[in-house]
Short mmCIF file of C-alpha atoms in Angstrom, two decimals:
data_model
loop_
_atom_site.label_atom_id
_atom_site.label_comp_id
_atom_site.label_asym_id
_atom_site.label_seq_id
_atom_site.Cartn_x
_atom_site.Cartn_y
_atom_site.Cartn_z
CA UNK A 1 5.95 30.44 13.01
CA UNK A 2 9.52 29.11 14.34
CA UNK A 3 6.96 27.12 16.69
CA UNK A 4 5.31 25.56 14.11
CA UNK A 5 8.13 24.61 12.51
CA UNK A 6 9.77 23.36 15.09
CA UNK A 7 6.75 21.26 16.16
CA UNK A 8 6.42 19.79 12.61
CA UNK A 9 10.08 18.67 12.71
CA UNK A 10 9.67 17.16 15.51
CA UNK A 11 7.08 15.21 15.04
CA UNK A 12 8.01 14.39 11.38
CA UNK A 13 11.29 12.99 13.75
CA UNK A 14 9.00 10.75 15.65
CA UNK A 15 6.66 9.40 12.91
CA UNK A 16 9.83 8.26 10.79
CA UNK A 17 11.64 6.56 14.29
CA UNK A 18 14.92 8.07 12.86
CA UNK A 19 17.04 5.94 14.70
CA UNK A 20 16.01 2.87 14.09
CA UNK A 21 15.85 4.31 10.63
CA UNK A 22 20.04 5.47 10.93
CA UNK A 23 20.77 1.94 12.66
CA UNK A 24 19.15 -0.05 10.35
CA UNK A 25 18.91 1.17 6.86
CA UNK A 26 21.78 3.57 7.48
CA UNK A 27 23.97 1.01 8.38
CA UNK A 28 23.28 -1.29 5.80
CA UNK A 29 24.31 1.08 3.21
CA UNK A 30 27.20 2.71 4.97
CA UNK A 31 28.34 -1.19 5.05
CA UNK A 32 28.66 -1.45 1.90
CA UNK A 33 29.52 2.13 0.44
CA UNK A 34 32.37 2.95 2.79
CA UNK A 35 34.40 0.40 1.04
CA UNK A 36 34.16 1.87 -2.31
CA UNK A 37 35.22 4.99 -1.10
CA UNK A 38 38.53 3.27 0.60
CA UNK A 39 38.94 0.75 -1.27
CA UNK A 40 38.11 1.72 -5.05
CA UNK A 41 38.70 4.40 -7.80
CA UNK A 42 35.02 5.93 -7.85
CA UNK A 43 34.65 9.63 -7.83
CA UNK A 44 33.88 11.03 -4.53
CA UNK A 45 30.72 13.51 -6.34
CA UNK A 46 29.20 10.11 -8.06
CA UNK A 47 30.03 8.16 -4.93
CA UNK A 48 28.08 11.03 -2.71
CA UNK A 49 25.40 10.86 -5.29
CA UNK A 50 24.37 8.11 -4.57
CA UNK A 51 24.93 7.67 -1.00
CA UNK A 52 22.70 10.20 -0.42
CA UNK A 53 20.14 9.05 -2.67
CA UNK A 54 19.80 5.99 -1.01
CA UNK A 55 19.70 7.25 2.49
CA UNK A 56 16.72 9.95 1.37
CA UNK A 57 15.47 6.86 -0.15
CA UNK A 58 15.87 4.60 3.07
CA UNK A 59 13.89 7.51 5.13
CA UNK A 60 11.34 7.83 2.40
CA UNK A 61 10.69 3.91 2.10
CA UNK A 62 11.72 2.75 5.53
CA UNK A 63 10.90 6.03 7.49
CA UNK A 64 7.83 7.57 6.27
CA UNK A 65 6.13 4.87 4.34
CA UNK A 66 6.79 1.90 6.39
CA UNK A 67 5.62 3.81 9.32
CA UNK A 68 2.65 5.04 7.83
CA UNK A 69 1.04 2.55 6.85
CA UNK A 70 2.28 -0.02 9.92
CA UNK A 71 1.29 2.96 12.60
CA UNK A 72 -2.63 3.21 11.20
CA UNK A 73 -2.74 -0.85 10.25
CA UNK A 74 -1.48 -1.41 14.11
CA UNK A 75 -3.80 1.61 15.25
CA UNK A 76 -6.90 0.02 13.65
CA UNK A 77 -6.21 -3.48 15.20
CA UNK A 78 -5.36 -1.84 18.28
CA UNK A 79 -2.23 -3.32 19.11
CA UNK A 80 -0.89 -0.07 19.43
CA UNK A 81 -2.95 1.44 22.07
CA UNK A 82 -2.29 -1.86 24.39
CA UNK A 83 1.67 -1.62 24.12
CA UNK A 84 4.00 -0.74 26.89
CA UNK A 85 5.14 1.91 23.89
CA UNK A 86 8.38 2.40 25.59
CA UNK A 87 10.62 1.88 22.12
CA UNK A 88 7.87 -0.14 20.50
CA UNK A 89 4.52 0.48 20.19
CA UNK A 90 4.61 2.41 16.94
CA UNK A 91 5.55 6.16 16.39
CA UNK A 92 2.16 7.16 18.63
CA UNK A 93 1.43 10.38 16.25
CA UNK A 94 -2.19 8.95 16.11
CA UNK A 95 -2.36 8.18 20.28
CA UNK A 96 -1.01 11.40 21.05
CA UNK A 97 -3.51 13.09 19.01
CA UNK A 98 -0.67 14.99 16.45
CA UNK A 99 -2.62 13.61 13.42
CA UNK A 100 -5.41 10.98 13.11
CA UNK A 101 -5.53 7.84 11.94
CA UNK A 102 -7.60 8.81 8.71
CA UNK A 103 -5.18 11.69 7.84
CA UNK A 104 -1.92 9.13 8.44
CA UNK A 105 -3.55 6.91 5.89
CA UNK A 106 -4.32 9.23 3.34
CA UNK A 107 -0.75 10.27 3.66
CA UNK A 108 0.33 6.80 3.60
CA UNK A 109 -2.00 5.76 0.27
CA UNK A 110 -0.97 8.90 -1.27
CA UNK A 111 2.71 8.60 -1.23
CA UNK A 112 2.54 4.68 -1.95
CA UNK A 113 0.29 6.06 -5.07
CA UNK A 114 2.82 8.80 -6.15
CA UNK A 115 5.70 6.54 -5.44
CA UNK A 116 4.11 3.62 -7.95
CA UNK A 117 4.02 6.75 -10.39
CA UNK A 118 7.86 7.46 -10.09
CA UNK A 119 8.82 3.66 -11.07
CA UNK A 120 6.55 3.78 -13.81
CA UNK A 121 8.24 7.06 -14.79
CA UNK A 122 11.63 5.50 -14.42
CA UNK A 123 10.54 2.40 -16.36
CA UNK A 124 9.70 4.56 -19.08
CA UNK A 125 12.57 6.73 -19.29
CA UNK A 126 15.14 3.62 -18.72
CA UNK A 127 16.16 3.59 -15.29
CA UNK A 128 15.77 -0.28 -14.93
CA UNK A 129 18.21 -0.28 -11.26
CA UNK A 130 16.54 2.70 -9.89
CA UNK A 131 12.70 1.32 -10.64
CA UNK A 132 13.48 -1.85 -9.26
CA UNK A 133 14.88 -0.39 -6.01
CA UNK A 134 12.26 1.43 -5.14
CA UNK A 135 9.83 -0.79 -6.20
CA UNK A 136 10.76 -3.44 -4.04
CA UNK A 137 10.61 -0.53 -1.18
CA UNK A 138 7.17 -0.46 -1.75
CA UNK A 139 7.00 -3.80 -1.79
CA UNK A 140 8.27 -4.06 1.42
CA UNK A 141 5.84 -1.17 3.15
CA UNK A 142 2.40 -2.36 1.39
CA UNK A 143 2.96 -6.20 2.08
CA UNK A 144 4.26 -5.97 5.48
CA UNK A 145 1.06 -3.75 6.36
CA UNK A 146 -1.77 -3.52 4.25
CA UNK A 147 -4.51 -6.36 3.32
CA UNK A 148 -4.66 -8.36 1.59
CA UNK A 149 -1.35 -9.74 2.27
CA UNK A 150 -0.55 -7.99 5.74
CA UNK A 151 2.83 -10.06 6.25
CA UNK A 152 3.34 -8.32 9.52
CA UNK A 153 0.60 -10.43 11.02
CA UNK A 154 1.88 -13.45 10.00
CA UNK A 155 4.96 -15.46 11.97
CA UNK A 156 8.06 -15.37 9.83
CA UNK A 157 6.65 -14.94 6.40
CA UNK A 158 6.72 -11.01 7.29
CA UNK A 159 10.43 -10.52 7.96
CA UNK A 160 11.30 -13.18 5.11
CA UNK A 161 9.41 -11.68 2.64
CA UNK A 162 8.98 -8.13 3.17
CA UNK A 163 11.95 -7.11 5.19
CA UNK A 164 14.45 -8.67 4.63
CA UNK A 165 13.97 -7.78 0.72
CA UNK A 166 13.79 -4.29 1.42
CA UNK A 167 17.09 -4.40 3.44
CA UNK A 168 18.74 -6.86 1.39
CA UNK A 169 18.62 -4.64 -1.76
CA UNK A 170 19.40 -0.98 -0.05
CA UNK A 171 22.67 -3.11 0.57
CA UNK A 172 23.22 -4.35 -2.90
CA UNK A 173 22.37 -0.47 -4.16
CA UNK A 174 25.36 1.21 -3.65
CA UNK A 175 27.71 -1.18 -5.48
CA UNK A 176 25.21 -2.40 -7.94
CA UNK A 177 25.09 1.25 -8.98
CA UNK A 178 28.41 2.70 -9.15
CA UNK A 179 30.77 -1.04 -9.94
CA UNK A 180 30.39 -3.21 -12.82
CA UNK A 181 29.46 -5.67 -11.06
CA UNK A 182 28.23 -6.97 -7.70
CA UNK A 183 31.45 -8.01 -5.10
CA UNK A 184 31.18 -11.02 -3.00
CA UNK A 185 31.83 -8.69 0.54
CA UNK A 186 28.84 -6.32 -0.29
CA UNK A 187 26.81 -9.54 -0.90
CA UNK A 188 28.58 -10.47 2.77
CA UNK A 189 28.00 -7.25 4.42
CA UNK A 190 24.46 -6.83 3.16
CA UNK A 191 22.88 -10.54 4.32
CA UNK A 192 24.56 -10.22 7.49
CA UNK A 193 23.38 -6.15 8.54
CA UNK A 194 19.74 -7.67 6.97
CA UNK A 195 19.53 -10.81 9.47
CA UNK A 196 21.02 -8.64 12.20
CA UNK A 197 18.06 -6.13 10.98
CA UNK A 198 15.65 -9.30 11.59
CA UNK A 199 16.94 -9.95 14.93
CA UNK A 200 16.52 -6.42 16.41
CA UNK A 201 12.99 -5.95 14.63
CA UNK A 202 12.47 -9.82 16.73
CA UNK A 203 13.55 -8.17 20.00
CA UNK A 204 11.45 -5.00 19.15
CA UNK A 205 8.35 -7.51 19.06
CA UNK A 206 9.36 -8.65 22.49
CA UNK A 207 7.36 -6.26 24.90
CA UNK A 208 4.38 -6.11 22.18
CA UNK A 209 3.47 -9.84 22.77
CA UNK A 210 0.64 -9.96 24.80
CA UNK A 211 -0.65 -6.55 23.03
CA UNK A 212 -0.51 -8.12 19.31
CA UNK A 213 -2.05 -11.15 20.89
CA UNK A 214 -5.02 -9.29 22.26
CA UNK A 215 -5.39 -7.09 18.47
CA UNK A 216 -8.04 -7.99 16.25
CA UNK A 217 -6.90 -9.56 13.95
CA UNK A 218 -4.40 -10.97 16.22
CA UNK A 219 -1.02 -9.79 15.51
CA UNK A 220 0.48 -13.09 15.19
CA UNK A 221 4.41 -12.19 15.01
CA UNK A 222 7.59 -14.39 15.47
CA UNK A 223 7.50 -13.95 18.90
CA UNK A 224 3.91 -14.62 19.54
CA UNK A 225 3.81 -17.40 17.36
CA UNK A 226 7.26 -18.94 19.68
CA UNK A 227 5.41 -17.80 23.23
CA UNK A 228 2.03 -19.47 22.39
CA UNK A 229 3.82 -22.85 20.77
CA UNK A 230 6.43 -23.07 23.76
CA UNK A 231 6.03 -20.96 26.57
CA UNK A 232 6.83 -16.81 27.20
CA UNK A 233 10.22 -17.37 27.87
CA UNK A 234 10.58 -18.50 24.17
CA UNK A 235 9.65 -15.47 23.17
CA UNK A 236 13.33 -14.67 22.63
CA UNK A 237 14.09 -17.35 20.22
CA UNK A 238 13.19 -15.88 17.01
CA UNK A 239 15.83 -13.27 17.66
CA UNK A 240 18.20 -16.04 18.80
CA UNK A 241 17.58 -17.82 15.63
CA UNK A 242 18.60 -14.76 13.76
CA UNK A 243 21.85 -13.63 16.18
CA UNK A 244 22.22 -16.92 15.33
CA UNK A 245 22.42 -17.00 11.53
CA UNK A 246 24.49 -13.38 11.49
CA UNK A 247 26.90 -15.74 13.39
CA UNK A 248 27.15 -18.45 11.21
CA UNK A 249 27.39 -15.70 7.89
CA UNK A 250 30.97 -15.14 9.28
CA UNK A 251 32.09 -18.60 8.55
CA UNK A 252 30.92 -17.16 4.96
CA UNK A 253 33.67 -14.54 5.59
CA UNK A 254 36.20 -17.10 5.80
CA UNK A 255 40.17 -16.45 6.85
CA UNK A 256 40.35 -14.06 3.43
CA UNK A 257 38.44 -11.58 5.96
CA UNK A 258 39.71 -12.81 9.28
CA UNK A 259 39.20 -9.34 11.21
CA UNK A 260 35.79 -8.93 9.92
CA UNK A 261 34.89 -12.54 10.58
CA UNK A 262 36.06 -12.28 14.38
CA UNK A 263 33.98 -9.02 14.40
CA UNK A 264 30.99 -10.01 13.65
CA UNK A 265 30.85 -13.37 15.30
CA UNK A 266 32.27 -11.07 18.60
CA UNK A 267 29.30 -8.36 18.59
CA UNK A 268 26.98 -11.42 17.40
CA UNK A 269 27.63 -13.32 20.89
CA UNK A 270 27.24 -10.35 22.52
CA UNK A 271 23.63 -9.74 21.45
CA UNK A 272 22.59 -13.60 21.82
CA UNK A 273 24.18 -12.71 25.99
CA UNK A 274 22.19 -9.92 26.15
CA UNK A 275 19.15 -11.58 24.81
CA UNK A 276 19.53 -14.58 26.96
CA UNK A 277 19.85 -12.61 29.91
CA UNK A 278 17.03 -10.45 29.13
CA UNK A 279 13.64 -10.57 31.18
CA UNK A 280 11.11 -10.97 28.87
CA UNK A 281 8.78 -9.03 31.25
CA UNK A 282 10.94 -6.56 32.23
CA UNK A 283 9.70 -3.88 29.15
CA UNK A 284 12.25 -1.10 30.53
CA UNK A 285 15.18 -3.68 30.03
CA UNK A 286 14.32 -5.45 27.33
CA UNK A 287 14.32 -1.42 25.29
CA UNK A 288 17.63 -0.77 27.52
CA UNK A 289 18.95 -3.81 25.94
CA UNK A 290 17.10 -2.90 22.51
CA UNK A 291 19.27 0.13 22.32
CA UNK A 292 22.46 -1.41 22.91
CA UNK A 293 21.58 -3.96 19.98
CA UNK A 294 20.80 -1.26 17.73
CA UNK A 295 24.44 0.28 18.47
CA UNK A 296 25.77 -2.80 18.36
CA UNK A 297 24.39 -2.96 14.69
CA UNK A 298 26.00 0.21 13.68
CA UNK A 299 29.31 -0.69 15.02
CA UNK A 300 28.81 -4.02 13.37
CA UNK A 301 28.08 -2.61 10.02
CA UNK A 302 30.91 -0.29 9.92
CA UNK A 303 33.16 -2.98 10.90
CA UNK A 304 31.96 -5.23 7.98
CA UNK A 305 32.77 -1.81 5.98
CA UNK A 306 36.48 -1.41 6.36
CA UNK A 307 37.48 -5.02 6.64
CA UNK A 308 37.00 -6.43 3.30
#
């Protein structure tokens, strides 16, 4: 029995990629709830409320969902079976035989169908700001993955339209929900943990290149789309270009938030070094490097939190 249980949680830990899940999402809302808690007169029960609504809703969405539906989409392609799967590669729950591909999509269709439910639920019974939340989630999960759309085949219109969406708005939650109104800083923190978001997801595509090339249909991703117009060592620039724009948010900051401005254009330049430097064929650095972005984000995010 203890086993069993401990062999469901751990794969239930693998299928939702928890830390990408923690750096990303997590982030993004820590961003922009820790400065209601320091800086505002909220109560700390409401405040923890909804924190923790939104990060069971970022695991839900982002975790589970997402993952679901990406893992057997990628599986059926077979993108997923060609990867290096060192950090990318999907969650491999369907590779490694812990559930197969038709029981991961029943899952998937099942909670997109009882999730659809819920917003229709909360339409009915008023909860305008919660529906559209999580219906933009789902937005974000069934376009980036499922025909007839299937974003995440596409260069660029995936991230634009599916994730960046779905991270833009977990940012705006927190303060949409418990202020009056919508500050300019959580509008700040959120666009630049989303493009940061973009970037990492960019160098997560890195050592999948040739592997979403060979998929049927051809997984035809930022970076694939940049290697086949300019050459492999191009690859990179679609996370450039993003590094690039969280850089160039900070000049949003402006000298009323000097500290946070230096911040992020400081951990900014360090991921566009590390991504420079980076050997696009070197799969065990490029996820050594991945790793260090992703902790980069946090410490980003956090930073962004306090200095408003």
């Amino acid at each position: 029995m203890t086993e069993s249980l401990l062999s469901l949680l751990k794969n239930s830990w693998i299928l939702l990629r928890s830390i990408a899940v923690i750096s990303c999402s997590g982030t993004t809302i820590t961003s922009t709830t820790l400065p209601i808690f320091l800086y505002y007169s909220v109560s700390d029960s409401r405040l923890l409320l909804v924190f923790l609504l939104l990060i069971f809703g970022a695991f839900l969405i982002h975790g589970a969902l997402t993952h679901m539906l990406n893992d057997f989409t990628d599986h059926n392609s077979g993108t997923d079976q060609n990867s290096p799967a060192i950090l990318s590669g999907g969650s491999r729950v369907i590779q490694t035989g812990v559930i197969s591909a038709r029981g991961l999509w029943l899952l998937g269709k099942w909670l997109t169908i009882s999730l659809s439910l819920i917003v229709i639920g909360l339409i009915i019974f008023d909860y305008y700001k919660i529906a559209l939340l999580l219906a933009i989630g789902i937005w974000g999960a069934v376009s980036y993955s499922l025909r007839p759309l299937l974003l995440s085949y596409r260069p660029f219109i995936g991230e634009w339209l599916s994730l960046f969406p779905s991270v833009l708005i977990l940012g705006i939650a927190g303060p949409w929900l418990l202020l009056e109104s919508i500050p300019e800083w959580a509008l700040q923190n959120t666009l630049i943990n989303a493009l940061f978001c973009m970037a990492w997801v960019m160098v997560h595509h890195i050592p999948d290149r040739e592997a979403d090339r060979q998929a049927s249909p051809v997984k035809k991703t930022s970076v694939v789309w940049a290697a086949e117009k300019f050459g492999k060592p191009f690859s990179r620039s679609p996370a450039l270009l993003y590094f690039a724009l969280t850089g160039l948010c900070a000049v949003w900051l402006g000298g009323d938030r000097i500290w946070a401005t230096l911040g992020t254009l400081a951990v900014a330049s360090v991921a566009i070094f590390l991504v420079l430097k980076m050997q696009v064929d070197n799969h065990h650095q490029v996820s050594m490097y991945e790793k260090i972005i992703l902790i980069l984000a946090m410490i980003n995010g956090v930073w962004l939190g306090i200095f408003i």
